[in-house]
Tab-separated table of C-alpha atoms in Angstrom:
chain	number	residue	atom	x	y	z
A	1	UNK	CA	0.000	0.000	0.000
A	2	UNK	CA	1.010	3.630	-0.762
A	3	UNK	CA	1.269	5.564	1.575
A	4	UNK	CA	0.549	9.582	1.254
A	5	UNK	CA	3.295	11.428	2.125
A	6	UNK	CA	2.766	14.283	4.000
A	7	UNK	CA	6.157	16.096	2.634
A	8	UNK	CA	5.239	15.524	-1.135
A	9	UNK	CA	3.417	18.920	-0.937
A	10	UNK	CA	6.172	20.477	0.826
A	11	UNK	CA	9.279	19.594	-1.408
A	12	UNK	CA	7.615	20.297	-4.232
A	13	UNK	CA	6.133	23.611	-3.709
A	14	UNK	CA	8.026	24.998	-0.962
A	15	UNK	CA	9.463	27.924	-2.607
A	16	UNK	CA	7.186	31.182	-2.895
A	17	UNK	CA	5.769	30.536	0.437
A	18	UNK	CA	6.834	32.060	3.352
A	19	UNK	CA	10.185	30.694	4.984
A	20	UNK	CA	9.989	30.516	9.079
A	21	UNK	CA	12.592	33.071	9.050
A	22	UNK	CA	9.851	35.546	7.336
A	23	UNK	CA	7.195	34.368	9.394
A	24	UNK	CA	9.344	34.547	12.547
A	25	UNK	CA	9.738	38.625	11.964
A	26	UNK	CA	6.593	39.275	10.417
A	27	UNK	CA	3.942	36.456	11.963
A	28	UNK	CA	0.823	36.321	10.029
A	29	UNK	CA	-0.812	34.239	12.796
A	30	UNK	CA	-1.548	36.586	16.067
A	31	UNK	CA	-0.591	33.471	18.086
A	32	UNK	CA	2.752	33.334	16.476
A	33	UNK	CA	3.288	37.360	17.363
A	34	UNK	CA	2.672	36.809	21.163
A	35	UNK	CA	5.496	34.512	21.467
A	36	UNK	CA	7.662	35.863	19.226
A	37	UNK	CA	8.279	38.711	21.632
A	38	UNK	CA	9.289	36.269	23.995
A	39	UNK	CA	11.847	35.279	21.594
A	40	UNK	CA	12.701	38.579	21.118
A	41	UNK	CA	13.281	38.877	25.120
A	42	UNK	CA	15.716	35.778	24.531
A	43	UNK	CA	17.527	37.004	21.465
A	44	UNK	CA	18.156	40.406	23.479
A	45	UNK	CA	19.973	39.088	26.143
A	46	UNK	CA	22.211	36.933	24.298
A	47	UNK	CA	22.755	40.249	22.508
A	48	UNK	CA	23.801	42.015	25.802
A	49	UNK	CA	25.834	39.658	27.489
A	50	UNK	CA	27.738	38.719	23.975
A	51	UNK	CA	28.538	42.435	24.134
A	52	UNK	CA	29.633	43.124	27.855
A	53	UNK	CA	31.848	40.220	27.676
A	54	UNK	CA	33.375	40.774	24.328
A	55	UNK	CA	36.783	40.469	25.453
A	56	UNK	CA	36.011	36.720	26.482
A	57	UNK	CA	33.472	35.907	24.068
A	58	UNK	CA	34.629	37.049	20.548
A	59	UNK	CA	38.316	37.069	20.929
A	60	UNK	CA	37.935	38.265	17.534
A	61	UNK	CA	38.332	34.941	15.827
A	62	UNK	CA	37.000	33.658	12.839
A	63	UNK	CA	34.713	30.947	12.833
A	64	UNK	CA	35.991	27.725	11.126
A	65	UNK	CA	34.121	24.752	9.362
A	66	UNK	CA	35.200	22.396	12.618
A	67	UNK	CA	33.302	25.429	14.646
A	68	UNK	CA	29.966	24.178	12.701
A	69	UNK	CA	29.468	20.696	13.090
A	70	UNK	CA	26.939	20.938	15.531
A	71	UNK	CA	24.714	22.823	12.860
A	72	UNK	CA	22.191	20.510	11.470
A	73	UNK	CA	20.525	22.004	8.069
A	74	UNK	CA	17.414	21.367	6.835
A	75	UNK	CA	17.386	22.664	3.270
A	76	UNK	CA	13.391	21.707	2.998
A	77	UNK	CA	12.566	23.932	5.193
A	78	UNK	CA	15.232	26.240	5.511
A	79	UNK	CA	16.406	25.919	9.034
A	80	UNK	CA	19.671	25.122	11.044
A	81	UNK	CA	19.316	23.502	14.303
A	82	UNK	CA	22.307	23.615	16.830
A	83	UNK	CA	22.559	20.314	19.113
A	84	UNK	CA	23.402	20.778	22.389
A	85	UNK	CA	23.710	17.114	24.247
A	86	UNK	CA	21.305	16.827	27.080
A	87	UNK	CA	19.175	19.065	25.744
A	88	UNK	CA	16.409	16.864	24.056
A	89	UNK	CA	18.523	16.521	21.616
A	90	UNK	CA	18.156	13.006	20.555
A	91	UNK	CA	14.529	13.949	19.630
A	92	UNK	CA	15.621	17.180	18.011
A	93	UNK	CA	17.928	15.123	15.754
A	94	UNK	CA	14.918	12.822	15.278
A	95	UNK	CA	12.817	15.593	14.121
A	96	UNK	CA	14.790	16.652	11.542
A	97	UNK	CA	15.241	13.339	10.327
A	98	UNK	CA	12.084	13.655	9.580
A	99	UNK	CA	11.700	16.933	8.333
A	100	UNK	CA	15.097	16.148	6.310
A	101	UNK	CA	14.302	12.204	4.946
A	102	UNK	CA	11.772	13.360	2.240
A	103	UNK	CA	9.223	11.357	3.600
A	104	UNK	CA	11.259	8.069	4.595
A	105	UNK	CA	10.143	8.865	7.925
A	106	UNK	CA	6.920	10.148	9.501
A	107	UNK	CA	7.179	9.956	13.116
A	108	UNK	CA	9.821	10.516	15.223
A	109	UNK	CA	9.629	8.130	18.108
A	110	UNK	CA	9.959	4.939	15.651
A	111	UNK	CA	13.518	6.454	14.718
A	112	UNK	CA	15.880	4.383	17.144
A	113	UNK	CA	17.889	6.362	19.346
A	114	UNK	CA	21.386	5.189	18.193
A	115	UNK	CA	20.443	6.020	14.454
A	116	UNK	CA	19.397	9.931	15.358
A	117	UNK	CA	22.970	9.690	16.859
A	118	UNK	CA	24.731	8.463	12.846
A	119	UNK	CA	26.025	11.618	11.924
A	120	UNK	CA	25.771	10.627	8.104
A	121	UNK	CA	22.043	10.891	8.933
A	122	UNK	CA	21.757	14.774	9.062
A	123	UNK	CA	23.462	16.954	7.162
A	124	UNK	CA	26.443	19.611	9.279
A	125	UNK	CA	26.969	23.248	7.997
A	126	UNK	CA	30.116	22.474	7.855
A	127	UNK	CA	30.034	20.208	4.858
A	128	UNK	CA	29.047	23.348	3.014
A	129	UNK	CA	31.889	25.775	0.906
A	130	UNK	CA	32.201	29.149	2.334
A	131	UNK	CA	29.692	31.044	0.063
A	132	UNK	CA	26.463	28.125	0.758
A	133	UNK	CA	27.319	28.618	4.783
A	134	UNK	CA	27.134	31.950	4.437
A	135	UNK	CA	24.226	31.977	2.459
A	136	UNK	CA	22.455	29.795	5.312
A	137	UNK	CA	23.502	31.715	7.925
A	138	UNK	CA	21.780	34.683	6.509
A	139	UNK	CA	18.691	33.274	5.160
A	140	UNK	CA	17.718	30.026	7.427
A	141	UNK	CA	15.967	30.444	10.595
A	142	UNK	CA	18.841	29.437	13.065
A	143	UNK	CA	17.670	27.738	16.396
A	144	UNK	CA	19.134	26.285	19.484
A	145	UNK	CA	17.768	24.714	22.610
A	146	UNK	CA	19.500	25.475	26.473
A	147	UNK	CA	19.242	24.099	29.865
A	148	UNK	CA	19.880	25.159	33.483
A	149	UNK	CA	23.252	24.345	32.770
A	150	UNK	CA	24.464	22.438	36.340
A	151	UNK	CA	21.238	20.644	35.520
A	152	UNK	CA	22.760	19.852	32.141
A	153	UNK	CA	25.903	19.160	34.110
A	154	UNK	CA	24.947	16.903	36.558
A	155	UNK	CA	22.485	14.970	33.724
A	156	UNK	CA	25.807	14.133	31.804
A	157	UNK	CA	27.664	12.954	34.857
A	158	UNK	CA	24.288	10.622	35.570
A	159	UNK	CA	24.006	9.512	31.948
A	160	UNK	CA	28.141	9.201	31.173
A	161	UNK	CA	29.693	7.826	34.057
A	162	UNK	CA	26.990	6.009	36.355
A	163	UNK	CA	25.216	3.855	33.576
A	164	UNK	CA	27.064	0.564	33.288
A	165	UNK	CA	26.675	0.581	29.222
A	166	UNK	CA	28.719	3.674	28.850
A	167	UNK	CA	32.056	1.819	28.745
A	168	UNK	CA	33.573	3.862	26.496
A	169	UNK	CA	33.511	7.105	28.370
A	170	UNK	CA	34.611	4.897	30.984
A	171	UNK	CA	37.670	4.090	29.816
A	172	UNK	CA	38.619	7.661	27.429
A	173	UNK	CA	37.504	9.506	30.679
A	174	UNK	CA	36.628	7.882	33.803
A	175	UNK	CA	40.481	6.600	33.477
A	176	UNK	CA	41.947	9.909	33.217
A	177	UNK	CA	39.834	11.096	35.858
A	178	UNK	CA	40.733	8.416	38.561
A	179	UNK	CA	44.275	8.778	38.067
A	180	UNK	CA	44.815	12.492	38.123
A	181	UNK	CA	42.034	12.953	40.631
A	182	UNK	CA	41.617	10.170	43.201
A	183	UNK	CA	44.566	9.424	45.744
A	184	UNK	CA	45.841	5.954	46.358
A	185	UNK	CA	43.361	4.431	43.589
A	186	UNK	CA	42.946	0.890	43.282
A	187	UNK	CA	44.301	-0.721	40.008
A	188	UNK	CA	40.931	-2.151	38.887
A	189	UNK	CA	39.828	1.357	39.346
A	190	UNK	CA	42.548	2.465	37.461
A	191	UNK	CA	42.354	-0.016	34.663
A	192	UNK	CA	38.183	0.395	34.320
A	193	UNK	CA	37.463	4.047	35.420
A	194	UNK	CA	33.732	2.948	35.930
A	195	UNK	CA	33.522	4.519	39.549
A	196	UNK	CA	33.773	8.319	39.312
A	197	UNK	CA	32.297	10.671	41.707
A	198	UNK	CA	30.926	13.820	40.877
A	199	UNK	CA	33.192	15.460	43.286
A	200	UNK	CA	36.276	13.863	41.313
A	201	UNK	CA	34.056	15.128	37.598
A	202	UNK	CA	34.069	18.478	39.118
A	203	UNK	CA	37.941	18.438	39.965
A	204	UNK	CA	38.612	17.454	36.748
A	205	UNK	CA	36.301	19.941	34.906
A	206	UNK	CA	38.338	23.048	36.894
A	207	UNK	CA	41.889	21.802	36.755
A	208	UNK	CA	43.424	23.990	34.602
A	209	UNK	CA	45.885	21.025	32.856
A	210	UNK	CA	42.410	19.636	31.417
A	211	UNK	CA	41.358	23.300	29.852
A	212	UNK	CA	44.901	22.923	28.102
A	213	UNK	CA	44.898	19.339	27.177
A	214	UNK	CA	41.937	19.041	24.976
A	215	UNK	CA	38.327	20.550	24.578
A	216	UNK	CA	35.640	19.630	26.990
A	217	UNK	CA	33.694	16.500	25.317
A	218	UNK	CA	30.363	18.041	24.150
A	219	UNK	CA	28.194	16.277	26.471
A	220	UNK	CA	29.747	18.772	29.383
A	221	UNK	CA	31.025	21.289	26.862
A	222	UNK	CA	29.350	25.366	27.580
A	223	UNK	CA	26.647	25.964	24.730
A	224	UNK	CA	28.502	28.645	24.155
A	225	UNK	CA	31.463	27.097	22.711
A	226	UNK	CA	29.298	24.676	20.581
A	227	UNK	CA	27.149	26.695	18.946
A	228	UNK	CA	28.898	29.932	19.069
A	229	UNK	CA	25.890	32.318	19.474
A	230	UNK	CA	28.401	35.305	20.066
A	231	UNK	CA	29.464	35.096	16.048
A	232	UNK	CA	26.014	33.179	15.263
A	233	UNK	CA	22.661	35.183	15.338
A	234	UNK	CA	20.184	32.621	16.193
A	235	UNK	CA	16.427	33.809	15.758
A	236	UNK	CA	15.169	31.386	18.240
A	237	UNK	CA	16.529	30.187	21.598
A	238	UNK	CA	14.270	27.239	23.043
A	239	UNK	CA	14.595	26.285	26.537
A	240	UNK	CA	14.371	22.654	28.497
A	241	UNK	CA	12.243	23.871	30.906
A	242	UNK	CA	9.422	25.272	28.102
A	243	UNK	CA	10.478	22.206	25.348
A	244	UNK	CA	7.210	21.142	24.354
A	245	UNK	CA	5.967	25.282	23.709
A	246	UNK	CA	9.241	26.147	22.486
A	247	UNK	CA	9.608	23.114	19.907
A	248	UNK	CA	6.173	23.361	18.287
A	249	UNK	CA	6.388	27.160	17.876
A	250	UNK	CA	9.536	26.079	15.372
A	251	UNK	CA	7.089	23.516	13.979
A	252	UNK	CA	4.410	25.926	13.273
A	253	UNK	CA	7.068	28.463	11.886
A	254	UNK	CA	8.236	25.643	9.597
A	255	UNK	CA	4.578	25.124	8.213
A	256	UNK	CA	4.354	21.441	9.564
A	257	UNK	CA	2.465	21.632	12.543
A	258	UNK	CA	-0.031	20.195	11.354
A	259	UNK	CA	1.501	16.941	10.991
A	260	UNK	CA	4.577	16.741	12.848
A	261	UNK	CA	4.507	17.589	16.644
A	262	UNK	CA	7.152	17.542	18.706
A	263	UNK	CA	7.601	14.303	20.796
A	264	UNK	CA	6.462	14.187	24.770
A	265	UNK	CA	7.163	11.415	27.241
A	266	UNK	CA	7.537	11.624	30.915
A	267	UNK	CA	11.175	10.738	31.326
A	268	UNK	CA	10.767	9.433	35.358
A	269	UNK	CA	14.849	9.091	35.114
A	270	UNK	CA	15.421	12.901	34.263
A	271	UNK	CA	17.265	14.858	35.870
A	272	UNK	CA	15.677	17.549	38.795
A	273	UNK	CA	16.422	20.851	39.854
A	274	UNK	CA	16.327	18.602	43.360
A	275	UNK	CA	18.854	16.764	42.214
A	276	UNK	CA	21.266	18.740	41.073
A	277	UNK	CA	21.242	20.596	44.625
A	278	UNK	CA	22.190	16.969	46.132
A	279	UNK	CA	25.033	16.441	44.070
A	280	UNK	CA	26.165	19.722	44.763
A	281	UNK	CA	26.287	19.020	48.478
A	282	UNK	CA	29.587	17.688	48.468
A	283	UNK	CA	31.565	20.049	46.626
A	284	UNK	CA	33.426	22.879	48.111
A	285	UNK	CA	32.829	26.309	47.859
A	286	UNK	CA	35.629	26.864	45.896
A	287	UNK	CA	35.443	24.280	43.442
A	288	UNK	CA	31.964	25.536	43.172
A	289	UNK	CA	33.108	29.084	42.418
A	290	UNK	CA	35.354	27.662	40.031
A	291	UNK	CA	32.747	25.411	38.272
A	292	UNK	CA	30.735	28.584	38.245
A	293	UNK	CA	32.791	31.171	36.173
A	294	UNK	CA	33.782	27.669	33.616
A	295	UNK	CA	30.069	28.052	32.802
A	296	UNK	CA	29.110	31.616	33.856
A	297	UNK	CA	28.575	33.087	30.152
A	298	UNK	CA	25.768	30.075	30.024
A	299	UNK	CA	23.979	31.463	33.106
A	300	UNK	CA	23.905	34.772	31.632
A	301	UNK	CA	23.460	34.590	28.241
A	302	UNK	CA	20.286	32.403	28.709
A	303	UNK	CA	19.151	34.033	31.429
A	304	UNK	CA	20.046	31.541	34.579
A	305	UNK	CA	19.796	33.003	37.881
A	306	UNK	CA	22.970	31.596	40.121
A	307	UNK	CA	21.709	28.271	42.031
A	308	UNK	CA	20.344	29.050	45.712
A	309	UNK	CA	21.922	26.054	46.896
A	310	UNK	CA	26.013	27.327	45.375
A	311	UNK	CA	28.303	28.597	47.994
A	312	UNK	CA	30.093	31.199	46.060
A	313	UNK	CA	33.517	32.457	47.453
């Protein structure tokens, strides 16, 4: 059996509609208006932080095509999404699967997890010459999505190095971690680096020889460093805490609300506000105020207030 699909319409006759980028600055829909100024509110501060710390944030450097890899393009419907992990962004990536596969796909949950994950799945702005990124920069609607970011912190700790499956991180980081963090370590714990404590994550997130050695992984790495929204105007900025509203205002933007919403499931394993404050317990107030200023252009940029339960020196 056939089956219709709903992008035929789409592909075909796409062009000479509005793009979301047009209908993002000048909403036809009164709903769409309210919370674009919301949006606006977002954009604004990104805006004003970017520009009181310029001397940290734009360093004056040129962006390169490594700088754009977390950029995921949708040519369909002329949008670039930057993943941040821990941010819903398996199902973000499984979204534009299907908003990307030309009807190959039609809902989002039946696309595995692993397989939103095979980067030769979506296409990078970075596989682009010069001229077609900079053409995309300036006419896609550019989004990203943001989290409390201890929240985001302590998520990847929870997901990366307590989850027995995640052997691999084990043994690239948990390793590393163990030896240059824990005193008189066993050998096994050594060899299998399976056992890290936050307290020992932390240590190793602030010590300055792991700032120099290489880049944070991106599962702990600041959103602004991935998605460089200091060089990068995004339009949109959705947030974790307002997913569901955030994600189907892009939908409705893109002109597929109407069949594509954005996924929902009550994820009892996520991780709280609650507890983030108990991992938090056990770390000193100066590795917290250390912690702090690695992500502090996070906090402001997307508007975080500092965490009630930090002990700031």
């Amino acid at each position: 059996v056939m089956r219709r699909n709903p992008f035929g319409m789409d592909i075909c006759c796409r062009k000479g509609s509005r793009n979301p980028l047009q209908e993002l600055y000048n909403p036809t829909q009164v709903s769409l208006s309210n919370t674009a100024i919301l949006h606006q509110i977002r954009r604004d501060q990104v805006t004003d932080t970017c520009r009181a710390n310029s001397v940290s944030s734009r360093k004056r450097r040129v962006l390169t095509p490594n700088d754009l890899k977390h950029l995921v393009v949708d040519e369909d419907h002329e949008m670039i999404y930057c993943y941040v992990p821990k941010v819903a962004c398996t199902n973000w990536k499984r979204v534009m699967m299907v908003l990307t596969g030309r009807g190959k796909y039609s809902d989002p949950m039946e696309i595995p997890a692993n397989e939103a994950h095979v980067s030769s799945n979506l296409k990078t702005l970075n596989q682009y010459s010069i001229p077609e990124i900079n053409h995309r920069l300036k006419n896609y609607m550019k989004f990203l999505f943001v989290r409390e970011p201890f929240e985001r912190l302590v998520s990847a700790y929870r997901n990366k190095f307590t989850q027995k499956y995640n052997t691999s991180f084990h043994k690239r980081y948990g390793t590393k971690i163990v030896r240059r963090q824990r005193k008189n370590a066993t050998q096994e714990a050594l060899r299998k680096g399976d056992d890290v404590k936050f307290e020992e994550f932390v240590a190793y997130l602030i010590d300055p020889h792991t700032q120099r050695e290489e880049p944070f992984n991106e599962h702990w790495q600041t959103v602004y460093s991935l998605c460089h929204p200091c060089h990068i105007h995004y339009d949109l900025i959705g947030k974790y805490e307002t997913l569901e509203e955030d994600s189907n205002y892009i939908l409705q933007l893109a002109g597929v609300s109407n069949y594509l919403k954005f996924p929902t499931y009550a994820k009892s394993t996520r991780t709280t506000d609650e507890m983030t404050t108990e991992f938090f317990q056990n770390i000193s107030s100066e590795h917290q105020t250390q912690l702090y200023e690695v992500y502090k252009l996070d906090f402001l940029m997307f508007n975080y207030s500092v965490p009630s339960y930090l002990k700031l020196e």
